[in-house]
mmCIF file of C-alpha atoms in Angstrom:
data_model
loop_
_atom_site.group_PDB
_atom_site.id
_atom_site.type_symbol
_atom_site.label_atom_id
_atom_site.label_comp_id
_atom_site.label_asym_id
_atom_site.label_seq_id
_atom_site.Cartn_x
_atom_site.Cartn_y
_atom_site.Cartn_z
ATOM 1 C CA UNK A 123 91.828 -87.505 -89.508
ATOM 2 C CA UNK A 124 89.679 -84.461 -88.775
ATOM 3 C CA UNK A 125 92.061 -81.807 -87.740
ATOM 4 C CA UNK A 126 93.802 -79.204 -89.088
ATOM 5 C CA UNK A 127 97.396 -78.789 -88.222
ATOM 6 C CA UNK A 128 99.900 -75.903 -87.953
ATOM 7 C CA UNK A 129 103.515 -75.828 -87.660
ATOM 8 C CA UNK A 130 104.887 -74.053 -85.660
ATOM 9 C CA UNK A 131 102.829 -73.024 -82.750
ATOM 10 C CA UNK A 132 104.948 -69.962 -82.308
ATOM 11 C CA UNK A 133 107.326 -67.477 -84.242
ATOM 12 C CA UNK A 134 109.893 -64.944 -83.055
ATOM 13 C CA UNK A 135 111.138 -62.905 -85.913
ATOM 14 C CA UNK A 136 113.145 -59.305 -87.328
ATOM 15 C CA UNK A 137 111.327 -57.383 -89.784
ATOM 16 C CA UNK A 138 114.632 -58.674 -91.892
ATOM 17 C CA UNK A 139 113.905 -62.467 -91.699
ATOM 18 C CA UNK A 140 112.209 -64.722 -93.730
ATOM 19 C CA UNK A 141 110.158 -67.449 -92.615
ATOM 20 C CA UNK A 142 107.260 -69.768 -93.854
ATOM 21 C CA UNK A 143 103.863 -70.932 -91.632
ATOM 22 C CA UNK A 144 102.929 -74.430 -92.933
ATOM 23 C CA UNK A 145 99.162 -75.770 -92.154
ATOM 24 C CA UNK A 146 98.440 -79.509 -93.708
ATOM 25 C CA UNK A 147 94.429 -81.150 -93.503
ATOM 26 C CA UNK A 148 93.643 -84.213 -94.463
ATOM 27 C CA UNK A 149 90.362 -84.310 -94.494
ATOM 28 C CA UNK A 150 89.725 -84.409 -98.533
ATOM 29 C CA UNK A 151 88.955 -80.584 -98.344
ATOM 30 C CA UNK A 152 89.613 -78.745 -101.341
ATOM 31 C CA UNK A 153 89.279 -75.040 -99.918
ATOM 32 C CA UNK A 154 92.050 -73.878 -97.825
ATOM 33 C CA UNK A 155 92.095 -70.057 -96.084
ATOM 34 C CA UNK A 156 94.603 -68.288 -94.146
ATOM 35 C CA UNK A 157 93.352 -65.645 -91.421
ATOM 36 C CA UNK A 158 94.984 -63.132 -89.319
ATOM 37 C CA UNK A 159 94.086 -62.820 -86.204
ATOM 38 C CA UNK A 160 94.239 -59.708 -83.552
ATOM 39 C CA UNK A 161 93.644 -60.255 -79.677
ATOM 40 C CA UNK A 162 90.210 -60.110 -78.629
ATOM 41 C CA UNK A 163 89.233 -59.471 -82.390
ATOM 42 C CA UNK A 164 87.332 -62.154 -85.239
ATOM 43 C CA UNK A 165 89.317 -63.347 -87.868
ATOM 44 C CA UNK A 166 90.459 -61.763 -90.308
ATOM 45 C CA UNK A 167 90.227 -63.221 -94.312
ATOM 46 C CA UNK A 168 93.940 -63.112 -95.692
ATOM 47 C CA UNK A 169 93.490 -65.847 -98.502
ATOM 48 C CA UNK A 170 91.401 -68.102 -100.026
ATOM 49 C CA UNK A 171 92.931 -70.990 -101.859
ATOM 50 C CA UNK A 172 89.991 -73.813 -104.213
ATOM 51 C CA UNK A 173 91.474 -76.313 -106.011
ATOM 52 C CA UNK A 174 95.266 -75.223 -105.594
ATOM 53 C CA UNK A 175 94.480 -71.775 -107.028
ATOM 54 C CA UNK A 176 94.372 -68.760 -105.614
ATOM 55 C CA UNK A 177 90.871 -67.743 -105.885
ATOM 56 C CA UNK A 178 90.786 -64.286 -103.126
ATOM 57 C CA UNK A 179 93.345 -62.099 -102.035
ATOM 58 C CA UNK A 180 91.886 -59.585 -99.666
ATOM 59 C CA UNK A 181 94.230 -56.795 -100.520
ATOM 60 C CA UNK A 182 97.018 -58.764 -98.601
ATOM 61 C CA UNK A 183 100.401 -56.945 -98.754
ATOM 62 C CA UNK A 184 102.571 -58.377 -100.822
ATOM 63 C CA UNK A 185 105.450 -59.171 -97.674
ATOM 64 C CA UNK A 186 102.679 -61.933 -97.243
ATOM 65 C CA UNK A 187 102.785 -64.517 -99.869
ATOM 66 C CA UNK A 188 100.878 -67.627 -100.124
ATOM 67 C CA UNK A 189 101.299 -71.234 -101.547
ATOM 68 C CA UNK A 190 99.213 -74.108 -101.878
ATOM 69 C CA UNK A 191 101.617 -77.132 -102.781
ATOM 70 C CA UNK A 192 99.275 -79.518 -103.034
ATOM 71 C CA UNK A 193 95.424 -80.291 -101.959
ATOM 72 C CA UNK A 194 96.504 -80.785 -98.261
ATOM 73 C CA UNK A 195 99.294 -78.311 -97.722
ATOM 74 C CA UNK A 196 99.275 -74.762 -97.263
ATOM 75 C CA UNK A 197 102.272 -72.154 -96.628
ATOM 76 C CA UNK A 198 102.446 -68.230 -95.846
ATOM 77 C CA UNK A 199 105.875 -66.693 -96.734
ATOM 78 C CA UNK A 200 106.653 -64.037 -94.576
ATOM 79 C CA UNK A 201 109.464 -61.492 -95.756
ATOM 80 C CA UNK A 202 110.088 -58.009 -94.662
ATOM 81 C CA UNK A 203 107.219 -58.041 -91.756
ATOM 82 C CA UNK A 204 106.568 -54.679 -89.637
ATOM 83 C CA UNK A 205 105.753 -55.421 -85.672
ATOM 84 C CA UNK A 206 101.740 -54.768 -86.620
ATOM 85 C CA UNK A 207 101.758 -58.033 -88.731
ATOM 86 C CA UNK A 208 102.374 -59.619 -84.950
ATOM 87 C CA UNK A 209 98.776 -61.776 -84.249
ATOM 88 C CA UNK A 210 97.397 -65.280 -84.601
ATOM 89 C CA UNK A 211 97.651 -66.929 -87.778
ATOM 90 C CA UNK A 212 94.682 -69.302 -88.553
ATOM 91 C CA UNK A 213 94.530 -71.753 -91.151
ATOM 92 C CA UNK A 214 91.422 -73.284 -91.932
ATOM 93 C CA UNK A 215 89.625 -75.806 -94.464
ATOM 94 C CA UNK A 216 86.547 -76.707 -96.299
ATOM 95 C CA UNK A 217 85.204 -79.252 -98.244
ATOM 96 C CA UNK A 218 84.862 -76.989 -101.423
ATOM 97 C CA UNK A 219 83.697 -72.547 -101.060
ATOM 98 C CA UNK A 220 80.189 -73.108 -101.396
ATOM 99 C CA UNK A 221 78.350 -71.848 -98.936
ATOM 100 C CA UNK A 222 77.081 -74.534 -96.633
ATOM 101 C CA UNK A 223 80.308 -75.605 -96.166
ATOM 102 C CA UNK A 224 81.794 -74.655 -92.528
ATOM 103 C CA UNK A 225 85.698 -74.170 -92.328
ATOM 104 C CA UNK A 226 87.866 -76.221 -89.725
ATOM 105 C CA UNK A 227 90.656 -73.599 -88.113
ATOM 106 C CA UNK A 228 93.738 -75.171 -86.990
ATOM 107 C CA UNK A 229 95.164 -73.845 -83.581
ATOM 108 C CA UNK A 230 97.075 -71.011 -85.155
ATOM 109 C CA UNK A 231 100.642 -69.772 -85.043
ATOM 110 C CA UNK A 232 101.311 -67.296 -82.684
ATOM 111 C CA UNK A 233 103.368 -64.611 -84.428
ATOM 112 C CA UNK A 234 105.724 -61.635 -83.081
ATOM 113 C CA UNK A 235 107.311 -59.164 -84.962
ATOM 114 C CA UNK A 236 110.475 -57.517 -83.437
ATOM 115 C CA UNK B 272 75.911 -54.914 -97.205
ATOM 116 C CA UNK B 273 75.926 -58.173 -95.472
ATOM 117 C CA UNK B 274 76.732 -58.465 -91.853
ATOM 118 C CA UNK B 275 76.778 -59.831 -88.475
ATOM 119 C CA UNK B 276 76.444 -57.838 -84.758
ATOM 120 C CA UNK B 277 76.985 -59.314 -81.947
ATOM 121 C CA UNK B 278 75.408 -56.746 -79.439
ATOM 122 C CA UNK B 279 77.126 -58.031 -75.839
ATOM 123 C CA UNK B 280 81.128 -58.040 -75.596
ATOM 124 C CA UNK B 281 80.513 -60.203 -72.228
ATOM 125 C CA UNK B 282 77.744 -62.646 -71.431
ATOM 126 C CA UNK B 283 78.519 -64.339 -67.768
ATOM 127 C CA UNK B 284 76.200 -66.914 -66.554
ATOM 128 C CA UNK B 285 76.300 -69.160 -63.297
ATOM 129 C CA UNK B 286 77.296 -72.576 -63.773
ATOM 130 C CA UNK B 287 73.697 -74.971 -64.173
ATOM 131 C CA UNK B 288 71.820 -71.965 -65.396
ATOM 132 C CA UNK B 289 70.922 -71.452 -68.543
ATOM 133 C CA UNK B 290 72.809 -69.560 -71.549
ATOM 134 C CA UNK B 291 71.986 -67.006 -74.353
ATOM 135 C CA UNK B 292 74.584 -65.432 -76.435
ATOM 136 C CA UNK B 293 72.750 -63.251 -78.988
ATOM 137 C CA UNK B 294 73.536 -62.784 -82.733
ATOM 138 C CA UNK B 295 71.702 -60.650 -85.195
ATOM 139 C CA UNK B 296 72.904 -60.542 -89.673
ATOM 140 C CA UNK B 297 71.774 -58.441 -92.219
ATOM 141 C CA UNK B 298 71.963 -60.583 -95.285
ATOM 142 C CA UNK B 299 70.234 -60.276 -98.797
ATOM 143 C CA UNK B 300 68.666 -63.237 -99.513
ATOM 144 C CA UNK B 301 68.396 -66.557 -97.477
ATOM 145 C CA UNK B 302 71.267 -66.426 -94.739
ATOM 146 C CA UNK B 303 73.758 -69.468 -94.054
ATOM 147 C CA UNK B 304 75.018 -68.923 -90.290
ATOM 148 C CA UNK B 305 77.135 -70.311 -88.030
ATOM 149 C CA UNK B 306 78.634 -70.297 -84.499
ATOM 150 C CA UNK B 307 82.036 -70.774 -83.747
ATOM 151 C CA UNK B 308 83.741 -71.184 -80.728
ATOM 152 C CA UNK B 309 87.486 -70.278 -79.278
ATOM 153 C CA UNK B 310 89.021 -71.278 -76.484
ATOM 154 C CA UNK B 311 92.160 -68.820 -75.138
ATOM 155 C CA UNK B 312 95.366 -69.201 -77.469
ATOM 156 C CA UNK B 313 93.535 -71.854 -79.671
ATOM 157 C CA UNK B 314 91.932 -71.936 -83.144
ATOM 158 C CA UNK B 315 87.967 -71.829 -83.682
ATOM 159 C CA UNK B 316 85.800 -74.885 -83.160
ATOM 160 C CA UNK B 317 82.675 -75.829 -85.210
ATOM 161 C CA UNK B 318 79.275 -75.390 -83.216
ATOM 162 C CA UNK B 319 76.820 -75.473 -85.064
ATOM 163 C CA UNK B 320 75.371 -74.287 -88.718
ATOM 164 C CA UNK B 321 72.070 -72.943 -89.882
ATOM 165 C CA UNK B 322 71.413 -73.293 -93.754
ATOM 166 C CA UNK B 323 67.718 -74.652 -94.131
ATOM 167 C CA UNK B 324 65.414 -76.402 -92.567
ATOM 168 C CA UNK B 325 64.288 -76.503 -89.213
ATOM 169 C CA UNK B 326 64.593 -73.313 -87.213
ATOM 170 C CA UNK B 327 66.083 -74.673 -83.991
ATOM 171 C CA UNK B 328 69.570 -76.330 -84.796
ATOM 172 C CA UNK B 329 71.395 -78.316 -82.419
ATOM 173 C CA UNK B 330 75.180 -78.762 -82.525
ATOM 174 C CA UNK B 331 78.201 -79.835 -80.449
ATOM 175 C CA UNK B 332 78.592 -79.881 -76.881
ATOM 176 C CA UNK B 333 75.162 -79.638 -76.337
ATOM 177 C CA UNK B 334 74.787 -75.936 -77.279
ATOM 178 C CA UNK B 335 71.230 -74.904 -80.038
ATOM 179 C CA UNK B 336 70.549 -72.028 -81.795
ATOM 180 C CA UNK B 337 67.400 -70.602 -82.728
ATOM 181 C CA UNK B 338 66.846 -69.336 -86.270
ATOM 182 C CA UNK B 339 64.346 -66.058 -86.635
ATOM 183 C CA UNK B 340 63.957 -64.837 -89.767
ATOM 184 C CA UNK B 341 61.347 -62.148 -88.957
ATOM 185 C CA UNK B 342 64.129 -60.984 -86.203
ATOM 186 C CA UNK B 343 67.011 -61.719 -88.277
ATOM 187 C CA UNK B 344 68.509 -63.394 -85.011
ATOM 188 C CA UNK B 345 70.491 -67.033 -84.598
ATOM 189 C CA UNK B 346 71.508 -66.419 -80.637
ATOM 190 C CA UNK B 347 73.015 -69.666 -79.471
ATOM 191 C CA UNK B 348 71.829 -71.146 -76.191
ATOM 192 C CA UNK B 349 72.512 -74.077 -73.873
ATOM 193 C CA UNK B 350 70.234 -75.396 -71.285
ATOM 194 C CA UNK B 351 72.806 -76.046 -68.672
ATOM 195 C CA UNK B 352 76.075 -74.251 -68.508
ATOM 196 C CA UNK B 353 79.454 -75.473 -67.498
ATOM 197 C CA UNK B 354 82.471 -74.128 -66.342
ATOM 198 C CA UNK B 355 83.887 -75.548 -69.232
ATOM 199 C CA UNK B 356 81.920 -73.316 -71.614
ATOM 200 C CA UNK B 357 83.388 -70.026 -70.666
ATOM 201 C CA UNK B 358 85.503 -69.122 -73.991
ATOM 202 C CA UNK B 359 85.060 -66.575 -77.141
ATOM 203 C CA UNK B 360 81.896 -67.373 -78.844
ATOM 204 C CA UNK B 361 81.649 -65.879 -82.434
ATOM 205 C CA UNK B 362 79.100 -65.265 -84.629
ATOM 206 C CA UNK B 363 79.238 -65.630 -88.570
ATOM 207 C CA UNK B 364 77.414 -65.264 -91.727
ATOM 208 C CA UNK B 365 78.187 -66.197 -95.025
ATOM 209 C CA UNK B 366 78.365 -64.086 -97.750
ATOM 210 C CA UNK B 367 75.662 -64.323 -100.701
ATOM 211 C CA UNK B 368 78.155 -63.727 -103.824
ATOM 212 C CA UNK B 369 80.726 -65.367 -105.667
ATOM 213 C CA UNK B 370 83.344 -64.554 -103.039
ATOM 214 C CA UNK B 371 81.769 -67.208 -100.496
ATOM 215 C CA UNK B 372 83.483 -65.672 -97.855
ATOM 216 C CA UNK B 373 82.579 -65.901 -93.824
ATOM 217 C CA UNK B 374 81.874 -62.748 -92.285
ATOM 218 C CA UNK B 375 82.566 -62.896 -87.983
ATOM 219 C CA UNK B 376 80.691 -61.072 -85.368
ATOM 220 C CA UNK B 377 83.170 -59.051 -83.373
ATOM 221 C CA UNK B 378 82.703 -62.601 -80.391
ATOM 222 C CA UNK B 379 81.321 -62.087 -77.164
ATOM 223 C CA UNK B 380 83.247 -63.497 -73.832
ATOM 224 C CA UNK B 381 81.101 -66.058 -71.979
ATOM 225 C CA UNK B 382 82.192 -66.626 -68.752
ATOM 226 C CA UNK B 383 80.216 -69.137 -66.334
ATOM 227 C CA UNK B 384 80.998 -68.955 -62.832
ATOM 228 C CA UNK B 385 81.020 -71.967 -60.338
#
């Protein structure tokens, strides 16, 4: 298996709601990331997960809030969200941070904020 | 500061002819590049990598990319372009300190014309 997948493929919500973005690899990887991504715009670094820990946070507000349940599972809680937190949400993975090692995105979850 | 420019927002190409989409990084130290690819409403897809070695790298799909280190360039080419190939091309370099993180280009639209 060498894809990264991401449920769900799109997300409706009020800035009241809470709701959770799951992404699950398993290709062995031990690096997981989280991205947000504008239209017509590169990704954006949200998180950076090695070995289940939380190992960057790139001055993410805290509405976002990340998990890593396991070495193949990723989430990103969303509570409280404004309508400029709507973009694509990329997961990706790597075999380990260093820096030869490229990242495989999943497709993303498409995400509006009413 | 390290970084990536990708000079041309749009790069269009007839279909058969050849294609150059150009990439310059400022990096200290020895650079570790890549080139993604994304196709509309999907996640990015693995090209190719530079990290050492020889200076012309070939990836997927039949695209290369030329390393230049006394231009501080890795454009990605293709010999023949498809239809097929018209999508968001990005850029990225990684960054030389503990962070490890990727830092994108700001992608250039290909767009190959029957």
């Amino acid at each position: 298996d060498t894809e990264v997948t991401q449920t769900p493929k799109h997300l409706v919500m009020g800035m009241t709601n809470k709701k959770s973005l799951k992404c699950e690899q398993h290709m062995g990887h031990r690096a997981m990331y989280w991205y947000k991504q504008k239209a017509k715009k590169p990704p954006e670094l949200m998180f950076v997960y090695s070995y289940e820990k939380l190992s960057i946070n790139e001055s993410v507000p805290s509405r976002f809030s990340p998990e890593c349940p396991n070495s193949s599972l990723l989430n990103l809680h969303l509570h409280a969200l404004q309508p400029e937190d709507s973009a694509l949400y990329l997961c990706a993975s790597s075999q380990g941070t260093q820096q030869g090692n490229e990242q495989f995105f999943g497709p993303g979850t498409r995400l509006t904020v009413l | 500061a390290q970084s990536v420019a990708q000079p041309e927002d749009q790069v269009n190409v007839a279909e058969g002819n050849p294609l150059t989409v150009k990439c310059t990084y400022s990096v200290s130290g020895n650079p570790y590049l890549f080139w993604y690819v994304q196709y509309p409403n999907r996640g990015l897809q693995f090209l190719l990598k530079y990290i050492t070695g020889d200076n012309l790298v070939k990836g997927s799909y039949g695209f290369e990319a030329e390393f230049n280190k006394s231009q501080t360039s890795f454009h990605l080419k293709k010999p023949s372009a498809l239809v097929s190939d018209s999508a968001l091309y990005f850029c990225a370099v990684r960054v030389m300190d503990s962070s490890y993180k990727l830092i994108f280009g700001s992608g250039t639209r290909l767009l190959v014309r029957p």
